[in-house]
Amino acid sequence: MKKIFLLLTVFTLAVILSIGSLTKKNTEAAPVAELKEKYSKPQKPSADHSKFIQLKKKFTAPEQVTEACISCHTERHKEVMKSSHWNWEREEYIEGRGIRYVGKKNILNNFCIGISSNEQSCNKCHIGYGWGDAKFNFNDSSRVDCLACHDNSNAYIKQSAGAGMPDPSVNLSYVAQHVGKPLRTNCGTCHFFSGGGNNVKHGDLESALFDPSRDVDVHMAGNGVNLQCVDCHTAEKHQMLGKMYSVSSMNRNRSTCEQCHGELPHKSDVINEHTIKVACQTCHIPEYAKVNSTKMYWDWSTAGKLKNGEPYEETDSLDNDVYMSIKGSFYWERNVKPEYIWFNGTASHYLMGDSIKGNGPVQMNTLYGDYNDPEAKIIPVKIHRANQIYDPVYKTLIQPHTYGAKKGEGAFWQDFNWKTSAASGMKAVNLPFSGKYDFIQTEMYWPVNHMVSPKEKAVQCNECHTRENSRIGNLRDFYMPGRDSNAAIEWFGIGAIVISLVGISVHGTMRIVMKKKNRKEKNS
Amino acid sequence: MKREYVYRAFERFWHWMQALLIFFLALTGFEIHGSIHFFGFEQAVTLHNGAATMFLILIAFAIFWHLTTGEWRQYIPTAKNLRAQVEYYIFGIFRNAPHPTKKTVLSKLNPLQKIVYAALKILVIPVMVVSGLLYMFYRYPQKHGIESLNISGLETIALLHTAGAFFLIAFVVVHLYLITTGQSLTSNLKAMITGYEELESEHTPEQPSEPLAGEQTV
């Protein structure tokens, strides 16, 4: 017996000691103070481009500026022309599909749907000049638009529906002499306004980030470290870190919080432990679209109504479009609580021509992952839902022809005729169109990564660890304290306590009754 | 009757500290479980973990004390008088029958207590400690350097820990009631507070009381 107790003591001590030594951590995070110091120092460029003779002349075409750039930066255009910013596609391995070349060039979304046949308008945001139709020459280096990203004067704008050409009003010489490292204004011009307006697509990328408060974005706030996009989305030979899973599929080349903050950035072990299964963004971005609304639902089926033969628009009290004849009806939200999913960094997509199974919602992109996947973490997402045009006979989503300069060429925004628009668009992508069209519900997943709140505003424990209205109440493939319980154990447990209470009450009452009775008998 | 020193200082300290910790662990634990709301989830976790660490230290001292004093022998289960003890609680107690087991300094637990406390010590408490430690220190397989502990989820650990907690509460309910079944209503309580208790002289022969004629035991 003594031996058993000795063994037990030794065992207990061994357990305590081994757990103590097993949990030692050797990963140390860079203290936030150091990061603040490093990133708040203003960058001084090594060259003043306004002093370069090559740039001190009158440029009559933007291609001349590009040639001037290349005359000094002799190899840079080659790097640019390998980038996804130029090609609008990447080589991706898609699970179950193999290697595909996918990107904005050929992937459909559930906003403006797709660029094919609409290049003249959509490709305003391409970093090239003149991609107005399918015939664009991707090997012509003079068409690289250096200024879109490197203009530091804030005077460069691209022409509306100009296939990526600069607005005629731009003074190219002035802009060319004021170039430098990309600023938020460069990236934001396209990435904040994607989908046809401010904050339409992402929800966490919008014009408020040009000059946000600390509450809106702790990293980009002017009175904070004032990070530029490229501080995190670093580039090596013009290949930017980071991409969006609306158009990419593989777990590579991601821009992460851990780049700066390390894997275990918290003082508390319990919180650090969460990072195994919970992405930083999940707790640190409690809501997105903090300043301006973002589009949550887009119903294309109502598009095409006219007033006196003319298209019209309706807006809500916050000046958001709620109806546009050219696009249909929208539902917007502000200060949105994200939805949450498991994500392992790989995604699949609806590829043009894929046949639709069932009645929807069609998944425009599918983000993979579950609790048992060691790579997967819980991430916040914006799920954009839409009702968009499809071919009920061939069971494919339709690439409609929307933008057009003239009436009668099939562009929906001119003719308001879905049939000719669908025919023209599907012809452009070489896919068959049955002549019949209908609308189907679709869903698209947008991971939320920006608008990180100050730590005091991070999601609190009890917003997830609660039985009712848990933020991650939809993720049921694991046990979470505070949220989950086992019905059998609850019943048996509460039952045991109730039986004990009833038992002692009955026993106690009987003792009192019997005592009185015994006393009476004794007295009598 | 003789006034004896039954519960020594450490024993009493251990007992009341354990009582306090179990109460506190139950309070914070059931908040973590989502059954009650008092401290708030975050604070409940911190307090529960703190109290658990104190409990572990207390257990280490208690094991040492039991081994060095030989008091652990008090808990060796015995079948002797077990039936009589059960019958006493079911029948004898209502007719003022004497306790079937005489309490002495060397044998202060009745056979039922021996079995229940032994079970607590070698089953319930170890289950709670081990599941609690795993609960605190579990890591998802092979992330962040804990390669020897491959646990893919909390479910089993958490359910075991919860079941143990329910059992302990049920135990405490009955335990608190049984305080009143000593020589007098408060003699057990007084003994555990002061350490002294009026005991029948040790040389009195132990006589299990027989159930009265005509009564059947369960």
XYZ file of C-alpha atoms in Angstrom:
742
model
C 0.000 0.000 0.000
C 2.814 2.344 0.936
C 4.412 1.579 -2.409
C 1.260 2.525 -4.250
C 1.097 5.882 -2.551
C 4.768 6.507 -3.201
C 4.253 5.639 -6.845
C 1.255 7.927 -6.967
C 3.263 10.809 -5.522
C 6.099 10.257 -7.947
C 3.626 10.014 -10.809
C 1.841 13.233 -9.839
C 5.116 15.100 -9.537
C 6.285 13.683 -12.866
C 3.095 14.847 -14.555
C 3.411 18.355 -13.122
C 7.092 18.616 -14.020
C 6.749 17.216 -17.517
C 3.873 19.534 -18.317
C 5.906 22.445 -17.023
C 8.882 21.592 -19.190
C 6.850 20.564 -22.232
C 5.135 23.910 -22.506
C 8.279 26.010 -22.532
C 8.214 28.311 -25.467
C 11.167 29.461 -27.476
C 9.333 31.578 -30.009
C 9.468 35.173 -28.919
C 7.440 37.872 -30.535
C 8.877 41.194 -31.533
C 7.593 43.616 -28.940
C 5.086 46.036 -30.372
C 7.196 48.954 -29.119
C 10.091 47.897 -31.377
C 7.782 47.574 -34.355
C 6.338 50.996 -33.700
C 9.794 52.520 -33.648
C 10.839 50.728 -36.814
C 7.807 51.617 -38.887
C 7.098 55.152 -37.743
C 10.391 56.533 -39.111
C 9.717 58.304 -42.420
C 11.390 56.711 -45.422
C 13.792 58.957 -47.289
C 14.124 58.039 -50.962
C 17.648 57.748 -52.379
C 16.820 59.663 -55.548
C 14.854 62.807 -56.362
C 13.138 62.094 -59.662
C 12.355 65.754 -60.281
C 16.096 66.249 -60.932
C 16.320 63.619 -63.684
C 16.750 65.062 -67.186
C 14.994 62.064 -68.703
C 11.818 63.219 -66.946
C 12.169 66.963 -67.569
C 10.308 66.983 -70.842
C 6.804 67.114 -72.173
C 5.256 63.652 -72.551
C 2.493 63.408 -75.127
C 1.605 59.780 -74.464
C 1.844 57.677 -71.293
C 3.890 55.025 -73.110
C 6.680 57.632 -73.418
C 6.810 57.867 -69.615
C 7.161 54.092 -69.378
C 10.017 54.172 -71.878
C 11.698 56.907 -69.837
C 11.372 54.764 -66.695
C 12.792 51.715 -68.462
C 15.744 53.745 -69.773
C 17.103 53.818 -66.191
C 15.274 50.934 -64.488
C 16.250 48.671 -67.348
C 14.926 45.345 -66.005
C 11.991 46.341 -63.850
C 9.338 46.084 -66.543
C 10.193 42.395 -66.938
C 9.422 41.846 -63.266
C 6.187 43.775 -63.567
C 5.137 41.740 -66.584
C 5.485 38.555 -64.534
C 3.218 39.867 -61.810
C -0.449 39.177 -61.234
C -1.063 42.919 -61.314
C -0.110 42.764 -64.991
C -1.355 39.337 -66.033
C -4.523 39.253 -63.965
C -3.973 35.523 -63.633
C -1.688 33.156 -61.775
C -0.727 29.547 -62.100
C -2.709 27.865 -59.332
C -3.205 24.303 -58.239
C -6.880 23.895 -57.427
C -7.880 20.870 -55.398
C -9.759 18.449 -57.619
C -9.140 20.576 -60.698
C -5.385 20.420 -61.172
C -3.240 23.281 -62.395
C -5.193 26.181 -63.812
C -4.364 29.698 -64.869
C -6.879 31.773 -63.013
C -7.386 35.376 -62.037
C -9.485 38.423 -62.769
C -8.965 37.596 -66.410
C -11.241 34.575 -66.334
C -12.890 34.155 -62.932
C -16.445 35.276 -62.358
C -17.549 37.113 -59.231
C -20.972 38.017 -57.933
C -20.541 41.787 -58.206
C -20.014 43.102 -61.759
C -19.551 39.420 -62.705
C -16.564 39.447 -65.070
C -14.290 41.514 -67.278
C -14.702 39.619 -70.540
C -16.403 41.810 -73.156
C -16.307 44.656 -70.621
C -12.562 45.314 -70.620
C -12.905 48.891 -71.749
C -14.553 49.781 -68.431
C -13.319 47.164 -65.918
C -9.687 47.366 -66.981
C -9.406 50.970 -65.916
C -7.735 49.328 -62.925
C -5.243 47.283 -64.936
C -1.639 48.452 -64.555
C -1.369 48.732 -68.301
C -2.438 50.996 -71.102
C -5.122 49.983 -73.547
C -6.428 46.561 -72.485
C -9.755 47.308 -74.114
C -10.541 43.925 -75.603
C -9.306 40.330 -75.750
C -6.537 41.310 -78.159
C -4.300 43.104 -75.635
C -0.580 42.388 -76.114
C 0.837 41.300 -72.743
C 4.395 41.348 -74.124
C 4.448 45.045 -75.040
C 6.509 46.626 -72.265
C 5.617 50.176 -73.311
C 2.103 49.430 -72.092
C 3.190 48.953 -68.493
C 1.678 51.705 -66.357
C 4.397 52.555 -63.826
C 2.550 55.633 -62.616
C -0.583 53.905 -61.336
C 1.453 52.493 -58.474
C 4.391 54.896 -58.211
C 2.776 58.300 -58.521
C 3.411 60.111 -55.248
C 1.866 63.406 -56.331
C -1.707 62.174 -56.083
C -2.273 63.898 -59.438
C -2.493 60.745 -61.561
C -5.899 59.383 -62.415
C -7.054 56.863 -64.953
C -9.769 57.679 -67.423
C -13.229 56.283 -66.821
C -13.893 53.472 -69.307
C -10.534 54.254 -70.885
C -9.110 50.737 -70.861
C -6.423 51.770 -68.379
C -5.287 54.937 -70.125
C -4.660 57.987 -67.944
C -7.230 60.732 -67.891
C -6.411 63.287 -70.621
C -6.222 65.992 -67.965
C -3.169 64.455 -66.272
C 0.109 66.365 -66.551
C 2.370 63.405 -67.269
C 5.665 65.312 -66.836
C 4.666 66.484 -63.366
C 3.570 63.046 -62.291
C 6.689 61.401 -63.771
C 8.890 63.731 -61.716
C 7.039 62.836 -58.486
C 7.338 59.114 -58.287
C 8.319 56.894 -55.381
C 7.339 53.952 -53.271
C 3.615 53.147 -53.560
C 1.389 54.888 -51.041
C -2.056 53.990 -49.758
C -3.456 56.424 -52.329
C -1.967 54.354 -55.162
C -3.292 50.989 -53.986
C -6.546 52.442 -52.695
C -7.526 54.000 -55.989
C -8.282 50.533 -57.299
C -8.554 48.274 -54.245
C -10.887 50.550 -52.265
C -13.258 51.089 -55.195
C -13.421 47.619 -56.701
C -16.842 46.404 -57.709
C -17.897 49.777 -59.014
C -17.763 52.043 -55.968
C -16.253 52.668 -52.572
C -16.147 49.595 -50.316
C -18.473 47.636 -52.600
C -16.443 44.430 -52.595
C -14.162 43.933 -49.602
C -15.893 45.694 -46.750
C -12.543 46.142 -45.008
C -10.870 48.153 -47.774
C -12.358 51.553 -48.441
C -11.636 55.238 -48.822
C -11.789 55.805 -45.056
C -8.410 54.051 -44.961
C -6.776 56.972 -46.775
C -6.850 58.688 -43.402
C -8.385 56.422 -40.760
C -8.708 56.952 -37.020
C -7.091 54.461 -34.645
C -10.441 52.802 -33.994
C -10.972 52.205 -37.698
C -7.525 50.786 -38.385
C -4.829 50.664 -35.758
C -2.067 50.171 -38.333
C -2.934 52.851 -40.863
C -4.036 55.604 -38.480
C -2.115 58.840 -39.080
C -1.611 59.344 -35.352
C -0.259 55.808 -35.059
C 2.414 54.003 -37.075
C 0.682 55.160 -40.259
C 1.582 52.010 -42.199
C 1.392 52.030 -45.959
C -0.037 49.001 -47.767
C 3.422 47.952 -48.952
C 4.796 47.829 -45.390
C 2.946 44.532 -44.974
C 2.376 43.640 -48.608
C 6.084 43.709 -49.218
C 7.403 43.109 -52.707
C 10.399 41.292 -54.051
C 11.021 42.080 -57.706
C 7.518 43.483 -58.078
C 5.926 40.282 -56.760
C 3.665 41.479 -53.964
C 3.018 39.467 -50.846
C -0.647 38.742 -50.325
C -3.558 37.934 -52.559
C -7.300 37.562 -52.368
C -9.053 34.219 -52.335
C -11.668 35.559 -54.712
C -9.162 34.804 -57.469
C -6.423 32.649 -55.943
C -6.363 29.115 -54.607
C -3.089 28.088 -53.010
C -1.695 28.516 -49.531
C 1.349 30.502 -50.556
C 2.594 34.023 -50.811
C 0.278 35.277 -48.093
C 0.780 38.476 -46.205
C 0.268 37.686 -42.538
C 0.090 39.351 -39.140
C 2.784 36.934 -37.953
C 5.306 38.558 -40.333
C 5.658 41.313 -37.750
C 3.953 40.070 -34.605
C 5.278 36.516 -34.420
C 3.260 33.431 -33.646
C 2.735 33.971 -29.928
C 2.301 37.693 -29.453
C 0.225 37.732 -26.258
C 1.337 37.877 -22.657
C -1.286 35.325 -21.666
C -0.646 31.673 -22.459
C -4.336 30.956 -22.778
C -4.683 33.609 -25.465
C -1.528 32.441 -27.248
C -2.950 28.927 -27.268
C -5.865 30.238 -29.306
C -3.519 31.110 -32.179
C -3.238 27.408 -32.990
C -6.819 27.352 -34.188
C -7.905 30.973 -34.388
C -6.542 33.527 -36.853
C -5.483 36.901 -35.452
C -8.163 38.627 -37.525
C -10.952 36.679 -35.817
C -10.511 38.497 -32.511
C -8.835 41.670 -33.689
C -11.344 42.685 -36.358
C -14.612 42.669 -34.413
C -16.399 44.413 -37.268
C -15.742 45.705 -40.759
C -17.184 48.499 -42.907
C -16.635 50.719 -39.889
C -17.085 54.011 -41.720
C -18.881 53.510 -45.026
C -21.318 50.761 -45.907
C -20.366 47.707 -47.900
C -22.527 45.800 -50.343
C -23.926 42.605 -48.796
C -26.481 41.557 -51.393
C -26.764 42.298 -55.088
C -29.889 41.327 -57.000
C -29.251 41.556 -60.719
C -32.718 40.256 -61.545
C -34.386 43.625 -60.957
C -32.042 45.477 -63.310
C -33.398 47.053 -66.466
C -36.380 49.026 -65.124
C -36.625 52.386 -66.865
C -38.397 55.653 -66.092
C -39.622 57.437 -69.203
C -37.318 55.212 -71.209
C -34.298 56.308 -69.179
C -32.240 54.373 -66.600
C -32.374 55.748 -63.054
C -30.886 55.312 -59.596
C -32.262 55.353 -56.058
C -30.216 55.957 -52.917
C -30.805 55.443 -49.212
C -30.273 57.954 -46.383
C -26.530 57.169 -46.303
C -26.253 57.855 -50.030
C -25.802 54.167 -50.887
C -27.354 53.059 -54.165
C -30.260 50.787 -53.447
C -31.415 50.528 -57.017
C -29.689 51.148 -60.342
C -31.335 50.334 -63.657
C -27.987 49.127 -64.976
C -27.152 46.836 -62.015
C -30.293 45.971 -60.073
C -31.024 46.246 -56.330
C -28.571 46.226 -53.464
C -28.512 45.739 -49.748
C -25.752 47.523 -47.814
C -24.514 47.206 -44.246
C -22.255 49.200 -41.981
C -20.349 48.066 -38.864
C -20.818 44.466 -39.895
C -20.011 41.556 -37.603
C -18.122 39.065 -39.792
C -19.233 35.506 -40.371
C -16.688 32.844 -39.424
C -15.358 29.778 -41.230
C -12.475 27.312 -41.009
C -9.803 28.092 -43.561
C -6.575 26.250 -44.376
C -5.340 28.643 -47.052
C -6.606 26.730 -50.062
C -9.639 27.547 -52.126
C -11.578 26.429 -55.142
C -13.585 28.496 -57.558
C -16.508 28.379 -59.890
C -14.659 28.343 -63.198
C -16.340 29.601 -66.327
C -18.340 26.818 -67.966
C -18.667 24.712 -64.774
C -22.055 23.116 -64.590
C -24.225 24.111 -61.649
C -25.518 21.329 -59.440
C -28.714 21.896 -57.508
C -30.593 25.128 -57.152
C -27.937 27.185 -55.449
C -26.620 29.119 -53.827
C -23.739 28.635 -56.251
C -20.425 28.906 -54.445
C -18.333 31.397 -56.414
C -15.370 30.353 -54.310
C -15.030 27.667 -51.659
C -12.574 28.132 -48.818
C -11.426 24.789 -47.447
C -10.743 23.717 -43.888
C -12.262 22.166 -40.787
C -11.378 21.648 -37.153
C -9.373 18.502 -37.769
C -7.186 20.122 -40.401
C -3.953 21.164 -38.656
C -3.449 24.001 -41.126
C -6.925 25.426 -40.685
C -7.838 28.353 -38.487
C -11.073 30.171 -37.849
C -11.123 33.337 -39.930
C -13.624 36.161 -40.321
C -15.238 36.503 -43.713
C -17.599 38.757 -45.520
C -20.007 36.586 -47.458
C -21.389 38.506 -50.401
C -24.636 37.060 -51.662
C -26.161 37.768 -55.020
C -28.844 36.782 -57.472
C -27.177 36.667 -60.860
C -27.829 35.604 -64.409
C -27.366 31.991 -65.510
C -28.294 29.673 -68.314
C -30.998 27.277 -67.029
C -30.524 24.948 -69.998
C -26.748 24.547 -70.002
C -26.635 25.096 -66.214
C -23.801 27.597 -66.367
C -23.338 31.057 -64.966
C -23.471 33.659 -67.684
C -20.792 36.227 -68.426
C -22.985 39.118 -69.501
C -21.836 41.923 -71.732
C -22.573 44.929 -69.541
C -20.446 47.915 -70.557
C -20.679 49.329 -74.044
C -20.035 52.680 -75.610
C -22.914 52.430 -78.065
C -26.437 51.065 -78.216
C -27.209 48.002 -80.275
C -24.015 46.025 -79.609
C -25.463 43.860 -76.856
C -24.230 45.840 -73.848
C -26.828 45.613 -71.091
C -26.044 49.086 -69.810
C -27.066 50.477 -73.180
C -29.824 48.173 -74.386
C -31.201 46.722 -71.113
C -31.757 43.428 -72.870
C -30.484 40.390 -70.984
C -30.787 38.059 -73.915
C -28.526 40.011 -76.265
C -26.195 40.853 -73.386
C -25.837 37.176 -72.449
C -25.346 36.134 -76.059
C -22.672 38.755 -76.629
C -20.866 38.022 -73.348
C -20.886 34.245 -73.776
C -19.619 34.635 -77.317
C -16.681 36.621 -75.959
C -15.719 33.761 -73.629
C -16.391 31.056 -76.240
C -19.130 29.351 -74.285
C -22.518 28.247 -75.580
C -25.675 30.148 -74.638
C -29.027 28.379 -74.948
C -30.982 31.588 -75.490
C -32.761 31.113 -72.159
C -31.693 32.904 -69.010
C -32.766 33.038 -65.383
C -31.289 34.209 -62.104
C -29.704 32.093 -59.372
C -28.455 32.767 -55.844
C -24.675 32.853 -55.442
C -22.280 33.255 -52.515
C -18.743 34.565 -52.478
C -16.325 34.473 -49.543
C -14.078 37.445 -48.799
C -11.639 36.951 -45.925
C -11.566 40.065 -43.745
C -7.992 41.153 -43.013
C -7.971 44.918 -42.584
C -9.574 47.403 -40.204
C -7.759 45.861 -37.249
C -9.064 47.449 -34.053
C -6.962 48.628 -31.116
C -6.440 45.785 -28.667
C -8.921 47.238 -26.160
C -11.612 46.730 -28.762
C -10.731 43.138 -29.622
C -13.438 40.493 -29.427
C -13.931 39.460 -25.787
C -13.874 35.863 -24.529
C -17.585 35.702 -23.823
C -18.548 36.730 -27.354
C -17.623 33.208 -28.471
C -17.573 31.259 -25.193
C -21.272 31.584 -24.570
C -24.239 29.289 -25.001
C -26.396 31.870 -26.752
C -25.379 33.910 -29.797
C -21.767 32.796 -29.911
C -19.909 34.534 -32.719
C -18.789 31.113 -33.896
C -22.077 29.400 -33.128
C -22.120 28.000 -36.669
C -18.852 26.052 -36.270
C -19.959 22.915 -34.480
C -17.221 20.416 -35.371
C -15.395 20.798 -32.061
C -16.031 21.246 -28.335
C -15.730 24.771 -27.006
C -15.945 25.551 -23.264
C -18.773 27.891 -22.375
C -20.688 27.119 -25.531
C -20.948 23.351 -25.649
C -22.191 20.690 -23.274
C -23.261 17.093 -23.474
C -26.974 16.609 -22.826
C -26.516 13.204 -21.166
C -23.885 14.478 -18.741
C -25.958 17.561 -17.928
C -29.025 15.410 -17.179
C -27.137 12.850 -15.111
C -25.183 15.552 -13.300
C -28.154 17.719 -12.427
C -30.111 14.544 -11.678
C -27.484 13.390 -9.177
C -27.583 16.737 -7.388
C -31.384 16.798 -7.313
C -31.574 13.219 -6.013
C -29.030 14.079 -3.315
C -31.052 17.114 -2.258
C -34.318 15.186 -2.234
C -32.638 12.323 -0.378
C -31.279 14.474 2.425
C -34.557 16.383 2.702
C -36.564 13.190 3.095
C -34.001 11.702 5.460
C -33.824 14.890 7.516
C -37.610 15.257 7.738
C -37.963 11.646 8.805
C -35.360 12.169 11.513
C -37.294 15.139 12.884
C -40.623 13.329 12.725
C -39.223 10.177 14.312
C -37.479 12.155 17.029
C -40.797 13.741 18.048
C -42.523 10.419 17.868
C -39.850 8.696 19.939
C -40.037 11.470 22.532
C -43.825 11.094 22.725
C -43.581 7.336 23.138
C -40.970 7.813 25.828
C -43.153 10.323 27.677
C -46.215 8.159 27.452
C -16.969 9.919 27.255
C -13.605 11.427 26.797
C -12.471 14.595 25.030
C -9.953 13.545 22.398
C -7.785 15.427 19.909
C -9.082 13.787 16.700
C -8.230 16.205 13.875
C -4.797 17.750 13.928
C -3.994 21.273 12.775
C -2.817 20.360 9.283
C -5.688 18.009 8.785
C -8.188 20.692 9.652
C -6.397 23.256 7.498
C -6.329 20.782 4.619
C -9.995 19.934 5.045
C -11.280 23.522 5.119
C -8.915 24.700 2.425
C -10.108 21.848 0.242
C -13.709 22.761 0.999
C -13.092 26.374 0.067
C -11.241 25.470 -3.111
C -13.850 22.973 -4.233
C -16.573 25.543 -3.674
C -14.596 28.183 -5.570
C -13.624 25.801 -8.362
C -17.248 24.785 -8.747
C -18.369 28.401 -8.904
C -15.786 29.429 -11.505
C -15.918 26.086 -13.276
C -19.632 26.198 -13.881
C -19.235 29.729 -15.152
C -16.687 28.460 -17.698
C -19.190 25.710 -18.471
C -21.763 28.374 -19.297
C -24.228 27.397 -16.532
C -23.908 30.569 -14.466
C -22.721 34.154 -14.927
C -20.857 35.830 -12.125
C -17.244 36.861 -12.721
C -17.356 36.948 -16.517
C -15.810 34.227 -18.649
C -12.283 35.628 -18.866
C -11.955 36.237 -15.134
C -13.578 32.907 -14.347
C -10.878 31.142 -16.373
C -8.064 33.029 -14.645
C -9.522 32.401 -11.181
C -10.277 28.754 -11.922
C -6.714 28.158 -13.097
C -5.317 29.977 -10.058
C -7.472 27.985 -7.652
C -6.511 24.776 -9.483
C -2.821 25.530 -8.950
C -3.477 26.088 -5.245
C -5.398 22.839 -5.114
C -2.467 20.976 -6.690
C -0.090 22.374 -4.080
C -2.532 21.463 -1.317
C -2.826 17.938 -2.690
C 0.953 17.561 -2.770
C 1.174 18.579 0.910
C -1.778 16.378 1.826
C -0.201 13.335 0.193
C 3.031 14.009 2.047
C 1.198 14.405 5.349
C -0.831 11.235 4.890
C 2.262 9.207 4.031
C 4.496 10.518 6.789
C 1.889 10.321 9.550
C 0.543 6.988 8.378
C -2.930 8.518 8.388
C -3.514 7.082 4.939
C -4.354 3.797 6.652
C -7.577 5.393 7.886
C -8.930 5.131 4.351
C -8.259 1.459 3.712
C -11.729 0.171 2.851
C -13.170 -2.570 4.998
C -16.283 -4.665 4.718
C -16.496 -5.029 8.488
C -19.563 -3.275 9.862
C -20.331 -1.916 6.395
C -23.761 -3.470 6.332
C -24.446 -2.330 9.871
C -23.451 1.207 8.944
C -25.795 1.248 5.943
C -28.588 -0.136 8.073
C -27.894 2.502 10.689
C -28.465 5.303 8.184
C -31.582 3.644 6.842
C -33.192 2.520 10.083
C -31.193 2.930 13.271
C -30.801 6.660 13.052
C -34.587 7.122 13.232
C -34.958 5.222 16.462
C -32.027 6.767 18.243
C -29.959 3.618 17.931
C -26.274 4.012 18.815
C -23.682 4.453 16.044
C -22.605 0.986 14.934
C -18.950 2.018 14.617
C -17.145 3.566 17.491
C -15.076 6.528 16.516
C -11.557 6.497 17.891
C -8.460 8.558 17.162
C -6.928 5.572 15.410
C -10.094 4.747 13.487
C -12.038 7.912 12.933
C -13.899 6.861 9.805
C -16.831 4.502 9.620
C -16.763 1.804 6.895
C -18.965 3.864 4.559
C -16.740 6.897 4.969
C -13.667 4.758 4.295
C -15.101 3.542 0.989
C -16.406 6.927 -0.139
C -13.261 8.858 0.809
C -10.976 6.234 -0.689
C -12.972 6.446 -3.919
C -12.694 10.217 -3.853
C -8.953 10.051 -3.334
C -8.032 7.413 -5.843
C -10.725 7.971 -8.434
C -12.560 11.274 -8.472
C -9.771 13.661 -7.441
C -7.172 12.064 -9.773
C -9.667 12.172 -12.650
C -10.313 15.834 -11.937
C -6.610 16.640 -11.595
C -5.516 14.804 -14.730
C -8.402 16.030 -16.872
C -7.900 19.509 -15.443
C -4.201 19.531 -16.275
C -4.898 18.286 -19.782
C -7.645 20.892 -20.101
C -5.169 23.623 -19.170
C -2.188 22.369 -21.085
C -3.601 20.526 -24.043
C -2.366 21.592 -27.411
C -3.657 20.681 -30.804
C -1.306 18.017 -32.262
C 2.230 19.102 -32.794
C 1.906 22.833 -32.824
C 4.082 25.025 -30.707
C 6.433 22.403 -29.408
C 4.176 20.078 -27.453
C 4.772 17.003 -29.515
C 4.330 14.412 -26.797
C 0.758 15.419 -26.047
C -1.291 14.660 -29.116
C -4.800 15.666 -28.254
C -7.066 16.509 -31.113
C -9.797 18.144 -29.110
C -11.187 19.041 -25.717
C -14.427 17.124 -25.842
C -13.502 13.982 -23.888
C -11.414 15.899 -21.383
C -14.067 18.542 -20.866
C -16.920 16.070 -20.491
C -14.963 13.986 -17.986
C -14.085 17.105 -16.018
C -17.710 18.263 -16.048
C -19.037 14.871 -14.991
C -16.553 14.860 -12.088
C -17.675 18.334 -11.079
C -21.321 17.276 -10.959
C -20.351 14.252 -8.870
C -18.365 16.384 -6.424
C -21.294 18.754 -5.933
C -23.621 15.836 -5.251
C -21.016 14.539 -2.784
C -20.766 17.910 -1.025
C -24.566 18.091 -0.668
C -24.708 14.725 1.086
C -21.486 15.395 3.014
C -22.888 18.643 4.419
C -26.038 16.858 5.530
C -24.161 14.000 7.163
C -22.361 16.525 9.391
C -25.552 16.548 11.438
C -25.507 12.816 12.079
C -22.787 12.798 14.736
C -23.241 12.326 18.495
C -25.151 15.563 18.409
C -26.209 17.772 15.511
C -23.074 19.894 15.729
C -20.466 17.574 17.271
C -18.918 16.649 13.894
C -18.715 20.274 12.811
C -17.184 21.355 16.125
C -14.645 18.560 15.906
C -13.517 19.595 12.438
C -13.187 23.208 13.612
C -11.514 22.700 17.022
C -9.969 19.292 16.452
C -11.482 17.950 19.694
C -14.413 15.615 19.978
C -16.130 13.780 22.804
C -15.513 10.111 22.076
C -16.632 7.033 23.909
C -13.773 5.477 25.819
C -11.621 3.393 23.586
C -11.829 0.292 25.713
C -15.587 0.090 25.165
C -16.080 -3.004 23.027
C -17.395 -2.253 19.538
C -20.914 -3.567 19.349
C -22.737 -3.281 16.058
C -26.371 -2.659 16.799
C -28.614 -5.359 15.410
C -31.615 -4.331 13.368
C -34.815 -4.757 15.292
C -36.718 -7.937 14.819
C -39.214 -7.983 11.997
C -37.318 -5.470 9.930
C -35.724 -6.382 6.665
C -32.625 -4.698 5.391
C -32.440 -3.509 1.858
